[in-house]
Short mmCIF file of C-alpha atoms and ligand atoms in Angstrom, two decimals:
data_model
loop_
_atom_site.label_atom_id
_atom_site.label_comp_id
_atom_site.label_asym_id
_atom_site.label_seq_id
_atom_site.Cartn_x
_atom_site.Cartn_y
_atom_site.Cartn_z
CA MET A 244 -6.33 -17.50 -54.17
CA PRO A 245 -5.34 -16.07 -57.61
CA ASP A 246 -4.46 -12.53 -57.27
CA SER A 247 -7.04 -10.92 -59.66
CA LEU A 248 -7.43 -7.61 -57.95
CA LEU A 249 -3.86 -6.45 -58.04
CA PRO A 250 -1.22 -6.44 -60.79
CA ALA A 251 1.81 -8.68 -60.32
CA GLY A 252 4.26 -7.22 -57.96
CA ILE A 253 1.82 -5.44 -55.68
CA ASN A 254 2.26 -7.52 -52.64
CA ARG A 255 2.18 -5.09 -49.70
CA VAL A 256 -0.69 -2.58 -49.57
CA LEU A 257 -0.95 0.34 -46.90
CA VAL A 258 -4.56 1.44 -46.57
CA THR A 259 -5.01 4.57 -44.34
CA GLY A 260 -8.32 4.74 -42.64
CA GLY A 261 -9.03 1.07 -43.05
CA ALA A 262 -10.96 0.93 -39.66
CA GLY A 263 -13.51 3.25 -41.14
CA PHE A 264 -16.55 2.70 -43.38
CA ILE A 265 -15.08 2.79 -46.88
CA GLY A 266 -11.56 1.89 -45.82
CA GLY A 267 -12.87 -1.01 -44.13
CA ALA A 268 -14.65 -2.21 -47.32
CA VAL A 269 -11.31 -1.73 -49.12
CA VAL A 270 -9.39 -3.69 -46.59
CA ARG A 271 -12.02 -6.62 -46.64
CA ARG A 272 -11.80 -6.70 -50.54
CA LEU A 273 -8.10 -6.79 -50.64
CA LEU A 274 -8.00 -9.59 -48.06
CA THR A 275 -10.68 -11.76 -49.94
CA GLY A 276 -9.70 -10.91 -53.36
CA SER A 277 -5.90 -10.70 -53.38
CA ASP A 278 -2.97 -12.44 -51.63
CA ALA A 279 -1.52 -9.01 -50.47
CA LEU A 280 -0.37 -8.21 -46.95
CA VAL A 281 -2.62 -5.41 -45.86
CA PHE A 282 -1.31 -2.69 -43.44
CA ASN A 283 -4.08 -0.63 -41.91
CA LEU A 284 -3.07 2.66 -40.68
CA ASP A 285 -5.80 4.15 -38.51
CA LYS A 286 -5.85 6.26 -35.33
CA CYS A 287 -8.93 4.24 -34.41
CA GLY A 288 -11.20 7.11 -33.71
CA TYR A 289 -14.79 7.36 -32.76
CA ALA A 290 -16.11 6.11 -36.18
CA SER A 291 -13.61 3.14 -36.43
CA ASP A 292 -14.46 -0.54 -36.04
CA LEU A 293 -12.45 -3.64 -36.91
CA ALA A 294 -15.04 -6.23 -36.34
CA SER A 295 -15.94 -6.76 -39.93
CA ILE A 296 -12.27 -7.35 -40.83
CA GLU A 297 -11.32 -9.40 -37.78
CA ALA A 298 -14.22 -11.72 -38.59
CA LEU A 299 -12.52 -12.66 -41.78
CA PRO A 300 -10.37 -15.85 -41.72
CA GLU A 301 -8.12 -14.11 -44.39
CA SER A 302 -7.28 -11.39 -41.88
CA LYS A 303 -5.08 -13.89 -39.82
CA GLY A 304 -1.51 -13.11 -40.69
CA ARG A 305 -2.21 -10.92 -43.57
CA HIS A 306 -3.92 -7.87 -41.85
CA GLN A 307 -1.89 -5.62 -39.59
CA LEU A 308 -3.18 -2.63 -37.71
CA LEU A 309 -0.74 0.29 -37.33
CA GLN A 310 -2.60 2.44 -34.82
CA LEU A 311 -1.35 5.94 -34.99
CA ASP A 312 -2.50 9.56 -35.90
CA LEU A 313 -1.16 10.74 -39.18
CA ALA A 314 -0.66 14.07 -37.83
CA ASP A 315 2.24 12.55 -35.82
CA THR A 316 5.05 12.73 -38.52
CA GLU A 317 7.52 10.56 -36.77
CA ALA A 318 5.17 7.77 -36.18
CA THR A 319 3.75 8.02 -39.67
CA ALA A 320 7.22 7.78 -41.05
CA ALA A 321 8.06 4.74 -38.97
CA ALA A 322 4.65 3.02 -40.05
CA VAL A 323 5.44 3.67 -43.70
CA GLN A 324 8.83 2.06 -43.34
CA GLN A 325 7.30 -0.82 -41.51
CA ALA A 326 4.64 -1.44 -44.08
CA ASP A 327 7.07 -1.07 -46.84
CA PRO A 328 4.21 -0.71 -49.39
CA ASP A 329 3.94 -1.21 -53.26
CA LEU A 330 0.70 0.67 -53.05
CA VAL A 331 -0.76 3.24 -50.72
CA MET A 332 -4.46 3.97 -50.53
CA HIS A 333 -5.11 6.96 -48.45
CA LEU A 334 -8.61 7.15 -47.00
CA ALA A 335 -8.01 8.23 -43.53
CA ALA A 336 -9.85 11.63 -42.65
CA GLU A 337 -12.34 13.18 -40.51
CA SER A 338 -15.29 12.64 -42.70
CA HIS A 339 -18.52 14.23 -41.22
CA VAL A 340 -19.57 17.58 -42.36
CA ASP A 341 -21.60 18.41 -39.35
CA ARG A 342 -18.73 17.62 -37.02
CA SER A 343 -16.45 19.94 -39.13
CA ILE A 344 -18.92 22.78 -38.41
CA ASP A 345 -18.65 22.11 -34.65
CA GLY A 346 -14.91 21.39 -34.43
CA PRO A 347 -13.01 22.27 -37.73
CA GLY A 348 -9.60 21.94 -35.98
CA ALA A 349 -9.67 18.12 -36.04
CA PHE A 350 -10.38 18.32 -39.89
CA ILE A 351 -7.36 20.48 -40.46
CA SER A 352 -5.14 18.24 -38.28
CA SER A 353 -6.11 14.94 -39.85
CA ASN A 354 -7.03 15.88 -43.32
CA VAL A 355 -4.38 18.63 -44.11
CA ASN A 356 -1.58 18.06 -41.69
CA GLY A 357 -2.19 14.12 -41.81
CA THR A 358 -1.94 14.08 -45.58
CA PHE A 359 1.11 16.32 -45.57
CA SER A 360 2.83 14.10 -43.09
CA LEU A 361 1.86 10.91 -45.08
CA LEU A 362 3.10 12.38 -48.30
CA GLN A 363 6.39 13.21 -46.92
CA ALA A 364 6.89 9.77 -45.47
CA VAL A 365 5.56 8.13 -48.55
CA ARG A 366 8.06 10.23 -50.70
CA ARG A 367 10.98 9.18 -48.71
CA HIS A 368 9.85 5.55 -48.97
CA TRP A 369 9.32 5.86 -52.69
CA GLU A 370 12.82 7.50 -53.37
CA GLY A 371 14.41 4.67 -51.41
CA LEU A 372 12.79 1.76 -53.48
CA SER A 373 14.66 -0.25 -56.00
CA GLU A 374 14.05 0.78 -59.47
CA GLU A 375 11.90 -2.12 -60.19
CA ARG A 376 9.60 -1.53 -57.20
CA ARG A 377 9.77 2.23 -57.62
CA SER A 378 8.31 1.95 -61.30
CA ARG A 379 5.39 0.06 -59.98
CA PHE A 380 4.67 2.13 -56.89
CA ARG A 381 1.42 4.23 -56.61
CA PHE A 382 -0.04 6.62 -54.04
CA HIS A 383 -3.97 6.61 -54.43
CA HIS A 384 -5.60 9.70 -52.67
CA ILE A 385 -9.40 9.16 -52.06
CA SER A 386 -11.35 12.27 -51.97
CA THR A 387 -14.94 13.66 -52.23
CA ASP A 388 -17.18 15.55 -54.71
CA GLU A 389 -17.81 17.91 -52.02
CA VAL A 390 -14.55 19.84 -53.14
CA PHE A 391 -16.34 21.08 -56.08
CA GLY A 392 -18.99 23.02 -54.07
CA SER A 393 -22.62 23.29 -54.71
CA LEU A 394 -24.51 22.84 -58.03
CA GLY A 395 -27.84 24.49 -59.10
CA ALA A 396 -30.62 22.50 -60.64
CA THR A 397 -28.63 21.34 -63.72
CA GLY A 398 -25.06 20.24 -64.51
CA ARG A 399 -22.66 17.54 -63.06
CA PHE A 400 -19.18 17.68 -61.58
CA SER A 401 -16.34 16.37 -63.63
CA GLU A 402 -12.63 16.37 -63.31
CA THR A 403 -12.41 19.73 -64.95
CA THR A 404 -14.81 21.33 -62.51
CA PRO A 405 -13.13 24.10 -60.55
CA TYR A 406 -12.66 23.59 -56.76
CA ASP A 407 -14.99 25.58 -54.63
CA PRO A 408 -15.27 24.03 -51.21
CA ARG A 409 -17.72 25.52 -48.77
CA SER A 410 -17.61 23.62 -45.49
CA PRO A 411 -14.54 22.95 -43.29
CA TYR A 412 -14.83 19.39 -44.16
CA SER A 413 -14.63 19.94 -47.94
CA ALA A 414 -12.02 22.70 -47.62
CA SER A 415 -9.74 20.37 -45.69
CA LYS A 416 -10.22 17.66 -48.39
CA ALA A 417 -9.70 20.12 -51.19
CA ALA A 418 -6.51 21.19 -49.37
CA SER A 419 -5.46 17.51 -49.24
CA ASP A 420 -6.07 17.09 -52.99
CA HIS A 421 -3.93 20.16 -53.78
CA LEU A 422 -1.16 18.81 -51.61
CA VAL A 423 -1.28 15.35 -53.35
CA ASN A 424 -1.09 17.07 -56.83
CA ALA A 425 1.75 19.20 -55.71
CA TRP A 426 3.70 16.22 -54.65
CA HIS A 427 3.17 14.72 -58.09
CA HIS A 428 4.24 17.75 -60.01
CA THR A 429 7.06 18.82 -57.75
CA TYR A 430 8.56 15.65 -56.64
CA GLY A 431 7.26 13.24 -59.28
CA LEU A 432 5.35 11.00 -56.79
CA PRO A 433 3.15 8.72 -58.80
CA VAL A 434 -0.33 9.59 -57.63
CA VAL A 435 -3.89 8.98 -58.78
CA LEU A 436 -6.92 10.77 -57.12
CA THR A 437 -10.53 9.97 -57.01
CA ASN A 438 -13.39 12.22 -55.99
CA CYS A 439 -16.56 10.32 -55.17
CA SER A 440 -20.07 11.14 -54.23
CA ASN A 441 -21.96 10.16 -51.06
CA ASN A 442 -21.55 6.56 -50.12
CA TYR A 443 -23.94 4.22 -48.22
CA GLY A 444 -24.00 0.69 -47.19
CA PRO A 445 -23.27 -1.78 -44.39
CA TRP A 446 -20.81 -0.88 -41.51
CA GLN A 447 -21.15 2.96 -41.84
CA PHE A 448 -20.89 4.53 -38.41
CA PRO A 449 -24.57 5.52 -37.56
CA GLU A 450 -24.24 9.40 -37.56
CA LYS A 451 -24.69 9.96 -41.27
CA LEU A 452 -28.15 10.38 -43.02
CA ILE A 453 -29.06 6.78 -44.17
CA PRO A 454 -28.15 4.77 -40.91
CA VAL A 455 -29.48 7.76 -38.86
CA VAL A 456 -32.88 7.58 -40.51
CA ILE A 457 -33.11 3.84 -40.25
CA LEU A 458 -32.27 3.90 -36.53
CA LYS A 459 -34.61 6.78 -35.60
CA ALA A 460 -37.48 5.11 -37.54
CA ILE A 461 -37.15 1.70 -35.84
CA ALA A 462 -36.84 3.50 -32.52
CA GLY A 463 -40.09 5.47 -33.26
CA GLU A 464 -38.21 8.61 -32.86
CA PRO A 465 -38.59 11.77 -34.95
CA ILE A 466 -36.60 11.43 -38.15
CA PRO A 467 -34.77 14.74 -38.76
CA LEU A 468 -35.03 16.27 -42.42
CA TYR A 469 -32.72 19.23 -42.70
CA GLY A 470 -34.34 22.50 -44.24
CA ASP A 471 -36.77 21.88 -46.95
CA GLY A 472 -35.41 18.45 -47.73
CA ALA A 473 -34.70 19.26 -51.27
CA ASN A 474 -30.86 19.04 -51.14
CA VAL A 475 -29.67 16.49 -53.57
CA ARG A 476 -26.90 13.91 -53.18
CA ASP A 477 -25.64 11.36 -55.79
CA TRP A 478 -25.68 8.19 -53.88
CA LEU A 479 -23.16 5.33 -54.37
CA PHE A 480 -23.21 1.91 -52.84
CA VAL A 481 -19.90 1.37 -51.07
CA GLU A 482 -19.01 -1.85 -52.83
CA ASP A 483 -19.34 -0.05 -56.20
CA HIS A 484 -17.05 2.58 -54.71
CA VAL A 485 -14.52 -0.14 -53.93
CA ASP A 486 -14.53 -1.51 -57.40
CA ALA A 487 -13.81 2.09 -58.61
CA LEU A 488 -10.97 2.61 -56.13
CA LEU A 489 -9.10 -0.64 -56.95
CA LEU A 490 -9.38 0.11 -60.72
CA ALA A 491 -8.16 3.65 -60.25
CA ALA A 492 -5.36 2.72 -57.82
CA THR A 493 -4.05 -0.10 -60.08
CA ARG A 494 -4.82 1.06 -63.66
CA GLY A 495 -5.59 4.90 -63.45
CA GLN A 496 -3.25 7.31 -65.25
CA LEU A 497 -0.73 8.79 -63.02
CA GLY A 498 -1.34 12.46 -62.22
CA GLN A 499 -4.97 12.06 -63.14
CA SER A 500 -8.12 12.33 -61.12
CA TYR A 501 -11.42 10.29 -61.66
CA CYS A 502 -14.89 11.36 -60.47
CA VAL A 503 -16.94 8.56 -59.28
CA GLY A 504 -20.67 8.49 -58.83
CA GLY A 505 -23.50 6.05 -59.34
CA HIS A 506 -26.15 7.95 -61.28
CA GLY A 507 -28.03 7.85 -57.93
CA GLU A 508 -29.36 11.49 -57.57
CA ARG A 509 -31.98 11.75 -54.94
CA SER A 510 -33.28 14.64 -52.65
CA ASN A 511 -32.86 14.04 -49.04
CA ARG A 512 -36.70 14.01 -48.85
CA GLU A 513 -36.83 11.20 -51.43
CA VAL A 514 -34.08 9.14 -49.54
CA VAL A 515 -35.95 9.47 -46.12
CA GLU A 516 -39.33 8.55 -47.61
CA THR A 517 -37.86 5.51 -49.49
CA ILE A 518 -36.28 4.32 -46.22
CA CYS A 519 -39.67 4.67 -44.53
CA GLN A 520 -41.43 2.71 -47.27
CA LEU A 521 -38.78 -0.08 -47.06
CA LEU A 522 -39.34 -0.11 -43.23
CA ASP A 523 -43.02 -0.36 -43.52
CA GLU A 524 -42.63 -3.67 -45.25
CA ARG A 525 -39.76 -4.92 -42.97
CA TRP A 526 -40.63 -3.46 -39.51
CA PRO A 527 -44.43 -3.12 -39.72
CA GLU A 528 -44.98 -2.31 -36.05
CA GLY A 529 -44.04 1.38 -36.50
CA ALA A 530 -45.73 1.91 -39.85
CA PRO A 531 -46.27 4.24 -41.49
CA HIS A 532 -42.81 5.45 -40.56
CA ALA A 533 -43.09 8.54 -42.75
CA ARG A 534 -45.25 9.99 -39.93
CA LEU A 535 -42.05 10.38 -38.03
CA ILE A 536 -40.38 12.72 -40.57
CA THR A 537 -39.79 16.00 -38.86
CA ARG A 538 -38.26 19.21 -40.55
CA VAL A 539 -35.44 20.72 -38.51
CA ALA A 540 -33.31 23.83 -39.04
CA ASP A 541 -30.94 23.54 -42.15
CA ARG A 542 -27.28 22.71 -41.80
CA PRO A 543 -25.27 25.98 -41.97
CA GLY A 544 -23.95 26.44 -45.40
CA HIS A 545 -25.72 23.29 -46.65
CA ASP A 546 -24.62 22.65 -50.28
CA ARG A 547 -27.73 22.32 -52.42
CA ARG A 548 -26.85 19.86 -54.99
CA TYR A 549 -24.07 17.26 -55.93
CA ALA A 550 -24.07 15.27 -59.11
CA ILE A 551 -21.18 13.30 -60.78
CA ASP A 552 -20.41 12.67 -64.37
CA PRO A 553 -18.37 9.39 -64.24
CA ALA A 554 -17.65 9.39 -68.02
CA ARG A 555 -13.97 9.26 -67.46
CA ILE A 556 -13.66 6.40 -65.17
CA SER A 557 -16.23 4.47 -67.24
CA ALA A 558 -14.49 5.01 -70.65
CA GLU A 559 -10.94 4.64 -69.43
CA LEU A 560 -11.26 2.05 -66.77
CA GLY A 561 -14.48 0.24 -67.60
CA TRP A 562 -16.07 1.03 -64.34
CA GLU A 563 -19.87 0.84 -63.85
CA PRO A 564 -21.83 0.70 -60.55
CA ARG A 565 -23.41 -2.86 -59.97
CA HIS A 566 -26.21 -1.60 -57.65
CA ASP A 567 -28.79 1.03 -58.43
CA PHE A 568 -30.03 3.06 -55.50
CA SER A 569 -33.13 0.91 -54.94
CA SER A 570 -31.25 -2.35 -54.64
CA GLY A 571 -28.39 -0.92 -52.59
CA LEU A 572 -30.78 0.79 -50.24
CA ALA A 573 -32.72 -2.37 -49.60
CA VAL A 574 -29.45 -4.26 -48.80
CA THR A 575 -28.55 -1.43 -46.41
CA VAL A 576 -31.83 -1.25 -44.60
CA ASP A 577 -31.87 -5.07 -44.15
CA TRP A 578 -28.25 -4.89 -42.82
CA TYR A 579 -29.07 -2.16 -40.25
CA LEU A 580 -32.21 -4.13 -39.13
CA GLN A 581 -29.98 -7.25 -38.49
CA ASN A 582 -27.14 -5.37 -36.95
CA GLN A 583 -28.78 -3.19 -34.40
CA GLU A 584 -26.61 -4.45 -31.67
CA TRP A 585 -23.49 -3.37 -33.46
CA CYS A 586 -24.99 0.08 -33.95
CA ARG A 587 -25.69 0.31 -30.28
CA SER A 588 -22.16 -0.84 -29.17
CA VAL A 589 -20.26 1.54 -31.65
CA ARG A 590 -22.43 4.51 -30.68
CA GLN A 591 -21.93 3.70 -27.04
CA ARG A 592 -18.18 3.46 -27.44
CA ALA A 593 -18.15 6.65 -29.31
CA GLY A 594 -20.36 8.33 -26.68
CA TYR A 595 -22.86 9.36 -29.43
CA SER A 596 -26.51 8.65 -29.19
CA GLY A 597 -27.93 9.98 -32.32
CA GLU A 598 -28.34 13.62 -31.29
CA ARG A 599 -28.14 16.49 -33.84
CA ILE A 600 -24.68 18.00 -34.34
CA GLY A 601 -23.38 20.70 -36.53
CA THR A 602 -25.54 23.67 -35.50
CA ARG A 603 -22.86 25.76 -33.80
CA ALA A 604 -22.24 28.08 -36.75
P1 NAD B 288 -14.95 7.29 -41.67
O1 NAD B 288 -15.05 8.43 -40.85
O2 NAD B 288 -15.84 6.16 -41.60
O3 NAD B 288 -13.47 6.57 -41.62
C1 NAD B 288 -12.28 7.33 -41.48
C2 NAD B 288 -11.21 6.65 -40.71
O4 NAD B 288 -10.07 7.49 -40.86
C3 NAD B 288 -11.47 6.40 -39.34
O5 NAD B 288 -11.28 5.03 -38.92
C4 NAD B 288 -10.56 7.32 -38.62
O6 NAD B 288 -10.04 6.78 -37.33
C5 NAD B 288 -9.43 7.46 -39.54
N1 NAD B 288 -8.77 8.74 -39.33
C6 NAD B 288 -9.20 9.93 -39.36
N2 NAD B 288 -8.14 10.69 -39.07
C7 NAD B 288 -7.04 10.10 -38.90
C8 NAD B 288 -5.78 10.41 -38.63
N3 NAD B 288 -5.35 11.60 -38.38
N4 NAD B 288 -4.80 9.52 -38.52
C9 NAD B 288 -5.17 8.12 -38.64
N5 NAD B 288 -6.36 7.79 -39.00
C10 NAD B 288 -7.36 8.69 -39.07
O7 NAD B 288 -14.96 7.81 -43.23
P2 NAD B 288 -15.33 7.09 -44.56
O8 NAD B 288 -16.79 7.51 -44.85
O9 NAD B 288 -14.90 5.76 -44.70
O10 NAD B 288 -14.55 7.96 -45.61
C11 NAD B 288 -13.12 7.47 -46.09
C12 NAD B 288 -12.55 8.49 -47.07
O11 NAD B 288 -13.44 8.57 -48.22
C13 NAD B 288 -12.38 9.92 -46.46
O12 NAD B 288 -11.13 10.30 -47.04
C14 NAD B 288 -13.63 10.66 -47.10
O13 NAD B 288 -13.28 12.02 -47.27
C15 NAD B 288 -13.71 10.00 -48.44
N6 NAD B 288 -15.10 9.93 -48.91
C16 NAD B 288 -16.25 9.60 -48.15
C17 NAD B 288 -17.48 9.56 -48.73
C18 NAD B 288 -18.65 9.17 -47.94
O14 NAD B 288 -19.77 9.35 -48.41
N7 NAD B 288 -18.51 8.53 -46.74
C19 NAD B 288 -17.61 9.95 -50.01
C20 NAD B 288 -16.60 10.40 -50.90
C21 NAD B 288 -15.29 10.37 -50.19
#
């Protein structure tokens, strides 16, 4: 297959967090759209699953799982040595705000200490490369718009927005962004960062808003809506995020960050109601599903609004999302309807049955 995704000389890619939702989509794209060897460093935690990758014929011989915790510095150094990468895409992180409220320690361990450990290992690797490989090498850190805090009714986040994280999750991601920038400025490590808005799509562990709502609705259970339901997120279909990540990783300016968002601002209430309408057509036995919407106590410290101005990535790298929220959501609802067995099995393996978390503050 012609190698259209990756520039010449990028033959070995280390993806961290590739057993998760977005990392899995990155790994699948690399396997199907390039000839690279893909090393997938993941601790294989509660939200991980490799089924979507292992089902691909391209994974045979080109995908290698390196199962370890990034907080283990020695194991991380050995894994980076083994992968011997030309490109690192760092997605591994604890990623659920609600879980960060109940147990912030895991977020510091993975997102802060884990990133530190990876940076040190990658720095040693990069310093030891031949001049030719060293000149091509890149470290891409994948982050979130949540590091910028909470917006009022107007305005959008951009690359110059000051950091103002407000949850243990976003604070740990902000810390990791600062570490990555520091390794660039202090040691010269060639880094690129991206800060993306909320993702949705197939294969997302069913603990986050969109899959939770779909599964609650088809089970005929109350659909929880936090607070007044007016919190706004800027939704992006995961495959559009993968397009942006591969552009930034391979063509983004070194030392630069790119904000990624799909012009998909919706209040939580709008998201939940739209899912209910889609299900009324596709799963009519429970209709109208909106009768199940139930207001519950708000998330402690719930950021009010996120919105991204993606002008830089659009102008510099030509990125545009290919899905609007309606089309991406319809694909997602159909996927969850067709993959209820997968949802049951990953939830069972994780010991999670859809209960509310993140109320301990
Ligand atoms: P996810 O929870 O689905 O997957 C994360 C993966 O990282 C899991 O497989 C987990 O086992 C692995 N991991 C966590 N800690 C690790 C550690 N210490 N060592 C090794 N592996 C570890 O998360 P996701 O939604 O795919 O998010 C991926 C990345 O994208 C994260 O860095 C997240 O902050 C960022 N991001 C996510 C979103 C979103 O909406 N999901 C939006 C913007 C940015």
